[in-house]
Amino acid sequence: DKTSLNYYYFDDILPMMRISTKSDYGLQALMALAKKDPEAFISLKKLSKEYKLPYRFLTQIMHTLKKADIVESREGISGGYRLARKPETISMGEVLSLFENDLGIMRCTTENAFCPQAEVCPSRPAWHRIQDTITQSLLKMNLNDLLRA
């Protein structure tokens, strides 16, 4: 029903802002590593089992995080993953940007967006201010902040 606020809120405003399962699991895995001894390597199997994250999916996620120098790995019996940097230097925005194509709240706030009403839209500046606030919050919030939340 297009007269309902929920219709517009969920279908028109937020569809581009939904966070993927990859981002969610990536943040969960990083938070889990941040809770552990920073010198210890944690096996993927242990991480997967302890936090109920799908092993194969977690393997892909950790590969991406390793390429971004957010985690480091070691092979062997005492191998696994650990954070490559201090938790306070890893922002939520940095992690989300690895897994999300678009974090825009509206079509006009995304990169390379085209909107035929851009020049005349009275709400466009407000949407851009809101987008900037969200982006700055994501870049400011780090793993330690998430652990305290």
Coordinates of N, CA, C and O in Angstrom, one line a residue:
D1 N 0.9 -1.2 0.0 CA 0.0 0.0 0.0 C 0.9 1.2 0.0 O 1.6 1.5 1.0
K2 N 0.8 2.0 -1.1 CA 1.7 3.2 -1.2 C 1.3 4.4 -0.3 O 2.0 5.4 -0.3
T3 N 0.3 4.2 0.4 CA -0.1 5.3 1.4 C 0.6 5.1 2.7 O 0.5 6.0 3.6
S4 N 1.2 4.0 2.9 CA 1.8 3.6 4.2 C 3.2 4.2 4.2 O 4.0 4.1 3.3
L5 N 3.6 4.8 5.4 CA 4.9 5.3 5.6 C 5.9 4.1 5.5 O 7.0 4.3 4.9
N6 N 5.6 2.9 6.0 CA 6.5 1.8 5.9 C 6.8 1.4 4.4 O 7.9 1.0 4.1
Y7 N 5.9 1.6 3.5 CA 6.1 1.3 2.1 C 7.3 2.2 1.6 O 8.2 1.7 1.0
Y8 N 7.2 3.4 1.8 CA 8.2 4.4 1.3 C 9.5 4.2 2.1 O 10.6 4.2 1.5
Y9 N 9.4 4.0 3.4 CA 10.6 3.9 4.2 C 11.5 2.7 3.8 O 12.6 2.9 3.5
F10 N 10.8 1.6 3.6 CA 11.6 0.4 3.3 C 11.9 0.2 1.8 O 12.9 -0.3 1.4
D11 N 10.9 0.6 1.0 CA 11.1 0.3 -0.4 C 11.7 1.4 -1.2 O 12.3 1.2 -2.3
D12 N 11.6 2.6 -0.8 CA 12.1 3.7 -1.6 C 13.4 4.4 -1.0 O 14.2 4.9 -1.7
I13 N 13.5 4.4 0.4 CA 14.6 5.1 1.0 C 15.8 4.2 1.3 O 16.9 4.5 1.0
L14 N 15.6 3.0 1.8 CA 16.7 2.2 2.3 C 17.2 1.1 1.4 O 18.1 0.4 1.8
P15 N 16.6 0.8 0.3 CA 17.1 -0.4 -0.4 C 18.6 -0.4 -0.7 O 19.2 -1.4 -0.8
M16 N 19.1 0.8 -1.0 CA 20.6 0.8 -1.3 C 21.4 0.8 -0.1 O 22.6 0.7 -0.2
M17 N 20.9 1.0 1.1 CA 21.6 1.1 2.3 C 21.7 -0.3 3.1 O 22.3 -0.3 4.2
R18 N 21.1 -1.3 2.6 CA 21.1 -2.5 3.4 C 22.5 -3.1 3.4 O 23.2 -3.1 2.4
I19 N 22.9 -3.5 4.5 CA 24.3 -4.1 4.7 C 24.2 -5.6 4.4 O 23.3 -6.3 4.9
S20 N 25.1 -6.0 3.6 CA 25.1 -7.4 3.1 C 25.6 -8.4 4.3 O 26.2 -8.0 5.2
T21 N 25.3 -9.6 4.1 CA 25.7 -10.7 5.0 C 27.2 -10.7 5.1 O 27.8 -11.0 6.1
K22 N 27.9 -10.5 3.9 CA 29.3 -10.5 3.9 C 29.9 -9.5 4.9 O 30.8 -9.7 5.7
S23 N 29.3 -8.3 4.8 CA 29.8 -7.2 5.7 C 29.5 -7.5 7.2 O 30.3 -7.3 8.1
D24 N 28.3 -8.0 7.4 CA 27.9 -8.4 8.7 C 28.8 -9.5 9.3 O 29.4 -9.3 10.4
Y25 N 29.1 -10.5 8.6 CA 30.0 -11.6 9.1 C 31.4 -11.1 9.2 O 32.1 -11.5 10.1
G26 N 31.8 -10.2 8.2 CA 33.2 -9.7 8.3 C 33.4 -8.9 9.6 O 34.4 -9.0 10.3
L27 N 32.4 -8.1 9.9 CA 32.5 -7.3 11.2 C 32.4 -8.2 12.4 O 33.2 -8.0 13.3
Q28 N 31.6 -9.2 12.3 CA 31.5 -10.1 13.5 C 32.9 -10.8 13.7 O 33.3 -11.0 14.8
A29 N 33.5 -11.3 12.6 CA 34.7 -12.0 12.7 C 35.8 -11.0 13.2 O 36.6 -11.4 14.1
L30 N 35.8 -9.8 12.7 CA 36.8 -8.8 13.2 C 36.6 -8.5 14.7 O 37.6 -8.4 15.5
M31 N 35.4 -8.4 15.1 CA 35.1 -8.1 16.5 C 35.5 -9.3 17.4 O 36.1 -9.2 18.5
A32 N 35.3 -10.5 16.8 CA 35.8 -11.7 17.6 C 37.3 -11.7 17.7 O 37.8 -12.0 18.8
L33 N 38.0 -11.4 16.6 CA 39.5 -11.4 16.7 C 39.9 -10.3 17.7 O 40.9 -10.4 18.4
A34 N 39.2 -9.2 17.7 CA 39.6 -8.0 18.6 C 39.5 -8.4 20.0 O 40.2 -7.8 20.9
K35 N 38.6 -9.4 20.3 CA 38.4 -9.8 21.7 C 39.6 -10.8 22.2 O 39.7 -11.0 23.4
K36 N 40.2 -11.3 21.2 CA 41.3 -12.4 21.5 C 42.6 -11.7 21.8 O 42.8 -10.5 21.6
D37 N 43.5 -12.5 22.3 CA 44.9 -12.1 22.5 C 45.4 -11.6 21.1 O 45.4 -12.3 20.1
P38 N 45.9 -10.4 21.1 CA 46.4 -9.8 19.8 C 47.5 -10.5 19.2 O 47.8 -10.4 18.0
E39 N 48.3 -11.3 19.9 CA 49.4 -12.0 19.4 C 49.0 -13.4 18.9 O 49.8 -14.0 18.1
A40 N 47.9 -13.9 19.3 CA 47.5 -15.3 18.9 C 46.8 -15.3 17.6 O 46.1 -14.4 17.2
F41 N 47.0 -16.4 16.9 CA 46.3 -16.6 15.6 C 45.1 -17.6 15.9 O 45.3 -18.6 16.6
I42 N 44.0 -17.3 15.4 CA 42.8 -18.0 15.7 C 42.4 -18.8 14.4 O 42.3 -18.1 13.3
S43 N 42.2 -20.1 14.5 CA 41.8 -20.8 13.3 C 40.5 -20.5 12.8 O 39.6 -20.1 13.6
L44 N 40.3 -20.6 11.5 CA 39.0 -20.3 10.9 C 37.9 -21.3 11.4 O 36.8 -20.9 11.6
K45 N 38.3 -22.5 11.6 CA 37.4 -23.5 12.1 C 36.9 -23.1 13.4 O 35.7 -23.2 13.7
K46 N 37.8 -22.7 14.3 CA 37.4 -22.3 15.6 C 36.5 -21.0 15.6 O 35.4 -21.0 16.3
L47 N 36.9 -20.1 14.8 CA 36.1 -18.8 14.6 C 34.7 -19.2 14.1 O 33.7 -18.7 14.6
S48 N 34.7 -20.0 13.1 CA 33.4 -20.4 12.5 C 32.5 -21.1 13.5 O 31.3 -20.8 13.6
K49 N 33.0 -22.0 14.2 CA 32.2 -22.8 15.2 C 31.8 -21.9 16.4 O 30.6 -21.9 16.7
E50 N 32.7 -21.2 16.9 CA 32.4 -20.4 18.1 C 31.4 -19.3 17.8 O 30.5 -19.0 18.7
Y51 N 31.4 -18.7 16.6 CA 30.5 -17.6 16.3 C 29.4 -18.0 15.3 O 28.7 -17.1 14.8
K52 N 29.3 -19.3 15.0 CA 28.3 -19.8 14.1 C 28.3 -19.1 12.8 O 27.2 -18.7 12.3
L53 N 29.5 -18.9 12.2 CA 29.6 -18.3 10.9 C 29.9 -19.4 9.9 O 30.8 -20.2 10.1
P54 N 29.3 -19.4 8.7 CA 29.6 -20.5 7.7 C 31.1 -20.5 7.3 O 31.6 -19.5 6.8
Y55 N 31.7 -21.6 7.4 CA 33.1 -21.7 7.2 C 33.6 -21.3 5.8 O 34.5 -20.5 5.6
R56 N 32.9 -21.8 4.8 CA 33.3 -21.5 3.4 C 33.1 -20.0 3.1 O 34.0 -19.4 2.5
F57 N 32.1 -19.4 3.6 CA 31.8 -18.0 3.4 C 32.8 -17.2 4.2 O 33.3 -16.2 3.7
L58 N 33.2 -17.6 5.4 CA 34.1 -16.9 6.2 C 35.5 -17.0 5.5 O 36.3 -16.0 5.6
T59 N 35.8 -18.0 4.8 CA 37.1 -18.1 4.1 C 37.2 -17.0 3.1 O 38.3 -16.4 3.0
Q60 N 36.2 -16.8 2.3 CA 36.1 -15.7 1.3 C 36.3 -14.4 2.0 O 37.0 -13.5 1.5
I61 N 35.6 -14.2 3.0 CA 35.6 -12.9 3.8 C 37.0 -12.6 4.3 O 37.5 -11.5 4.1
M62 N 37.6 -13.6 4.9 CA 38.9 -13.4 5.5 C 40.0 -13.1 4.4 O 40.9 -12.4 4.6
H63 N 39.8 -13.7 3.3 CA 40.7 -13.5 2.1 C 40.6 -12.0 1.7 O 41.7 -11.4 1.5
T64 N 39.4 -11.5 1.7 CA 39.3 -10.0 1.3 C 39.9 -9.2 2.4 O 40.6 -8.2 2.1
L65 N 39.7 -9.5 3.7 CA 40.2 -8.7 4.8 C 41.7 -8.8 4.8 O 42.4 -7.8 5.1
K66 N 42.3 -9.9 4.4 CA 43.7 -10.1 4.3 C 44.3 -9.2 3.2 O 45.3 -8.5 3.4
K67 N 43.7 -9.2 2.1 CA 44.2 -8.4 0.9 C 44.1 -6.9 1.3 O 45.0 -6.1 0.8
A68 N 43.3 -6.5 2.2 CA 43.1 -5.1 2.6 C 44.0 -4.8 3.8 O 44.0 -3.7 4.4
D69 N 44.9 -5.8 4.2 CA 45.8 -5.6 5.4 C 45.1 -5.3 6.7 O 45.6 -4.5 7.5
I70 N 43.9 -5.9 6.8 CA 43.1 -5.7 8.1 C 43.4 -6.9 9.0 O 43.5 -6.8 10.2
V71 N 43.6 -8.1 8.4 CA 44.0 -9.3 9.1 C 45.3 -9.8 8.5 O 45.6 -9.5 7.4
E72 N 45.9 -10.6 9.3 CA 47.1 -11.4 8.7 C 46.9 -12.8 9.1 O 46.1 -13.2 10.0
S73 N 47.5 -13.7 8.3 CA 47.3 -15.1 8.6 C 48.7 -15.8 8.7 O 49.7 -15.3 8.2
R74 N 48.6 -17.0 9.2 CA 49.7 -17.9 9.4 C 49.2 -19.3 9.1 O 48.2 -19.7 9.7
E75 N 50.0 -20.1 8.4 CA 49.6 -21.5 8.1 C 50.2 -22.4 9.2 O 51.1 -22.0 9.9
G76 N 49.7 -23.6 9.2 CA 50.2 -24.6 10.1 C 49.3 -24.9 11.3 O 48.2 -24.3 11.5
I77 N 49.9 -25.7 12.2 CA 49.1 -26.2 13.4 C 48.7 -25.0 14.3 O 47.6 -25.0 14.8
S78 N 49.5 -24.1 14.5 CA 49.2 -22.9 15.3 C 48.8 -21.7 14.5 O 48.9 -20.6 14.9
G79 N 48.3 -22.0 13.3 CA 48.0 -20.9 12.3 C 46.6 -20.4 12.5 O 45.8 -20.8 13.4
G80 N 46.2 -19.5 11.6 CA 44.9 -18.9 11.7 C 45.0 -17.5 11.3 O 45.9 -17.1 10.5
Y81 N 44.1 -16.7 11.9 CA 44.1 -15.2 11.6 C 44.1 -14.4 12.9 O 43.7 -14.9 13.9
R82 N 44.6 -13.2 12.7 CA 44.6 -12.2 13.8 C 44.5 -10.8 13.1 O 44.8 -10.7 11.9
L83 N 44.2 -9.8 13.9 CA 44.1 -8.5 13.4 C 45.6 -8.1 13.0 O 46.5 -8.3 13.7
A84 N 45.7 -7.4 11.8 CA 47.0 -6.9 11.4 C 47.2 -5.5 12.0 O 48.4 -5.0 12.0
R85 N 46.2 -4.9 12.5 CA 46.3 -3.5 13.1 C 45.6 -3.5 14.4 O 44.7 -4.3 14.7
K86 N 45.8 -2.4 15.1 CA 45.0 -2.2 16.4 C 43.6 -2.0 16.1 O 43.2 -1.4 15.1
P87 N 42.7 -2.5 16.9 CA 41.2 -2.4 16.6 C 40.7 -0.9 16.4 O 39.8 -0.7 15.7
E88 N 41.4 0.0 17.2 CA 40.9 1.4 17.0 C 41.3 2.0 15.7 O 40.9 3.1 15.4
T89 N 42.1 1.3 14.9 CA 42.5 1.9 13.6 C 41.7 1.2 12.4 O 41.9 1.6 11.3
I90 N 40.8 0.4 12.8 CA 40.0 -0.3 11.8 C 38.5 0.2 11.9 O 37.8 -0.1 12.8
S91 N 38.2 1.0 10.9 CA 36.8 1.6 10.9 C 35.8 0.8 10.3 O 36.1 0.0 9.4
M92 N 34.6 1.0 10.8 CA 33.4 0.3 10.2 C 33.3 0.6 8.7 O 33.0 -0.2 7.9
G93 N 33.5 1.9 8.4 CA 33.4 2.3 7.0 C 34.4 1.6 6.1 O 34.1 1.3 5.0
E94 N 35.6 1.5 6.6 CA 36.7 0.8 5.8 C 36.3 -0.7 5.5 O 36.4 -1.1 4.4
V95 N 35.7 -1.3 6.5 CA 35.3 -2.7 6.3 C 34.1 -2.8 5.4 O 34.1 -3.6 4.4
L96 N 33.1 -2.0 5.6 CA 31.9 -2.0 4.7 C 32.3 -1.7 3.3 O 31.7 -2.3 2.4
S97 N 33.2 -0.8 3.1 CA 33.6 -0.5 1.7 C 34.2 -1.6 0.9 O 34.2 -1.6 -0.3
L98 N 34.8 -2.6 1.7 CA 35.4 -3.8 1.0 C 34.3 -4.7 0.4 O 34.5 -5.4 -0.5
F99 N 33.1 -4.7 1.1 CA 32.1 -5.7 0.7 C 30.8 -5.1 0.0 O 30.0 -5.8 -0.5
E100 N 30.7 -3.8 0.2 CA 29.5 -3.1 -0.4 C 29.8 -2.3 -1.6 O 30.8 -1.6 -1.7
N101 N 28.9 -2.5 -2.6 CA 29.1 -1.7 -3.8 C 28.6 -0.3 -3.6 O 29.0 0.7 -4.3
D102 N 27.6 -0.1 -2.8 CA 26.9 1.2 -2.6 C 26.4 1.3 -1.2 O 25.6 0.5 -0.7
L103 N 26.8 2.4 -0.6 CA 26.2 2.7 0.8 C 25.3 3.9 0.8 O 25.1 4.5 1.8
G104 N 24.8 4.2 -0.4 CA 24.0 5.4 -0.5 C 22.6 5.2 0.0 O 22.0 4.1 -0.2
I105 N 22.0 6.2 0.6 CA 20.7 6.0 1.1 C 19.6 6.4 0.1 O 18.5 6.0 0.2
M106 N 20.0 7.1 -0.9 CA 19.1 7.5 -2.1 C 20.0 7.3 -3.3 O 21.2 7.4 -3.3
R107 N 19.3 7.2 -4.4 CA 20.0 7.0 -5.7 C 20.9 8.3 -6.0 O 22.0 8.1 -6.4
C108 N 20.4 9.4 -5.6 CA 21.2 10.7 -5.8 C 22.4 10.8 -4.9 O 23.2 11.7 -5.2
T109 N 22.5 10.0 -3.9 CA 23.7 10.1 -3.0 C 24.7 9.1 -3.3 O 25.7 9.0 -2.6
T110 N 24.6 8.3 -4.3 CA 25.6 7.3 -4.7 C 26.6 7.9 -5.7 O 26.3 8.9 -6.4
E111 N 27.7 7.3 -5.7 CA 28.7 7.7 -6.7 C 28.2 7.5 -8.1 O 27.5 6.5 -8.4
N112 N 28.5 8.4 -9.0 CA 28.1 8.3 -10.4 C 26.6 8.2 -10.6 O 26.1 7.6 -11.5
A113 N 25.9 8.8 -9.7 CA 24.4 8.8 -9.7 C 23.9 9.7 -10.7 O 24.4 10.8 -10.9
F114 N 22.9 9.3 -11.4 CA 22.2 10.2 -12.3 C 20.8 10.4 -11.9 O 20.1 9.4 -11.7
C115 N 20.3 11.6 -11.7 CA 18.9 11.8 -11.4 C 18.5 13.0 -12.2 O 19.0 14.0 -12.2
P116 N 17.4 12.7 -13.0 CA 16.9 13.8 -13.9 C 16.4 15.0 -13.2 O 16.3 16.1 -13.8
Q117 N 16.1 14.8 -11.9 CA 15.6 16.0 -11.1 C 16.6 16.7 -10.3 O 16.3 17.5 -9.5
A118 N 17.9 16.3 -10.4 CA 18.9 16.8 -9.5 C 19.0 18.3 -9.4 O 19.2 18.8 -8.3
E119 N 18.8 19.0 -10.5 CA 18.9 20.4 -10.5 C 17.7 21.1 -9.9 O 17.8 22.3 -9.4
V120 N 16.6 20.5 -9.8 CA 15.4 21.1 -9.2 C 14.9 20.4 -8.0 O 13.9 20.9 -7.4
C121 N 15.5 19.4 -7.5 CA 15.0 18.7 -6.4 C 15.2 19.5 -5.1 O 16.4 19.7 -4.7
P122 N 14.2 19.8 -4.4 CA 14.3 20.6 -3.1 C 14.9 19.8 -2.0 O 15.5 20.4 -1.0
S123 N 14.8 18.5 -2.0 CA 15.3 17.7 -0.9 C 16.7 17.1 -1.1 O 17.3 16.6 -0.1
R124 N 17.2 17.3 -2.2 CA 18.6 16.8 -2.5 C 19.7 17.2 -1.6 O 20.4 16.4 -1.1
P125 N 19.7 18.5 -1.2 CA 20.8 18.9 -0.3 C 20.6 18.2 1.1 O 21.6 17.9 1.7
A126 N 19.4 18.0 1.5 CA 19.1 17.4 2.8 C 19.6 15.9 2.8 O 20.3 15.4 3.7
W127 N 19.3 15.2 1.7 CA 19.7 13.8 1.5 C 21.3 13.7 1.5 O 21.8 12.8 2.1
H128 N 21.9 14.7 0.9 CA 23.4 14.7 0.9 C 24.0 14.9 2.2 O 25.0 14.3 2.6
R129 N 23.4 15.8 3.0 CA 23.8 16.1 4.4 C 23.7 14.8 5.2 O 24.5 14.5 6.0
I130 N 22.5 14.2 5.1 CA 22.3 12.9 5.8 C 23.3 11.9 5.4 O 23.9 11.2 6.3
Q131 N 23.5 11.7 4.1 CA 24.5 10.8 3.6 C 25.9 11.1 4.2 O 26.6 10.2 4.6
D132 N 26.3 12.3 4.2 CA 27.6 12.7 4.7 C 27.7 12.4 6.2 O 28.8 11.9 6.6
T133 N 26.6 12.6 6.9 CA 26.6 12.3 8.4 C 26.8 10.8 8.6 O 27.6 10.3 9.4
I134 N 26.1 10.0 7.8 CA 26.2 8.5 7.9 C 27.6 8.1 7.5 O 28.3 7.3 8.3
T135 N 28.1 8.6 6.4 CA 29.5 8.2 6.0 C 30.5 8.6 7.0 O 31.4 7.7 7.4
Q136 N 30.5 9.8 7.6 CA 31.4 10.2 8.6 C 31.3 9.3 9.9 O 32.3 9.0 10.5
S137 N 30.1 8.9 10.2 CA 29.9 8.1 11.4 C 30.5 6.7 11.2 O 31.1 6.1 12.1
L138 N 30.3 6.2 10.0 CA 30.9 4.8 9.7 C 32.4 4.9 9.7 O 33.1 3.9 10.1
L139 N 33.0 6.0 9.2 CA 34.4 6.1 9.2 C 35.0 6.4 10.6 O 36.1 6.0 10.9
K140 N 34.2 7.0 11.4 CA 34.7 7.4 12.8 C 34.6 6.2 13.7 O 35.4 6.0 14.6
M141 N 33.5 5.3 13.5 CA 33.3 4.2 14.4 C 34.3 3.1 14.1 O 34.4 2.6 13.0
N142 N 35.0 2.6 15.1 CA 36.0 1.6 14.9 C 35.7 0.3 15.7 O 34.6 0.3 16.3
L143 N 36.5 -0.7 15.6 CA 36.2 -2.0 16.2 C 36.0 -1.9 17.7 O 35.1 -2.5 18.3
N144 N 36.8 -1.0 18.3 CA 36.7 -0.9 19.8 C 35.3 -0.3 20.1 O 34.7 -0.7 21.1
D145 N 34.9 0.7 19.3 CA 33.6 1.3 19.5 C 32.5 0.3 19.4 O 31.5 0.2 20.2
L146 N 32.6 -0.6 18.4 CA 31.6 -1.7 18.2 C 31.6 -2.6 19.3 O 30.5 -3.1 19.7
L147 N 32.7 -2.9 19.9 CA 32.7 -3.8 21.0 C 32.1 -3.2 22.3 O 31.6 -4.0 23.1
R148 N 32.2 -1.9 22.4 CA 31.6 -1.3 23.6 C 30.1 -1.0 23.4 O 29.4 -0.7 24.4
A149 N 29.6 -1.0 22.1 CA 28.2 -0.7 21.9 C 27.2 -1.7 22.5 O 27.5 -2.8 22.7

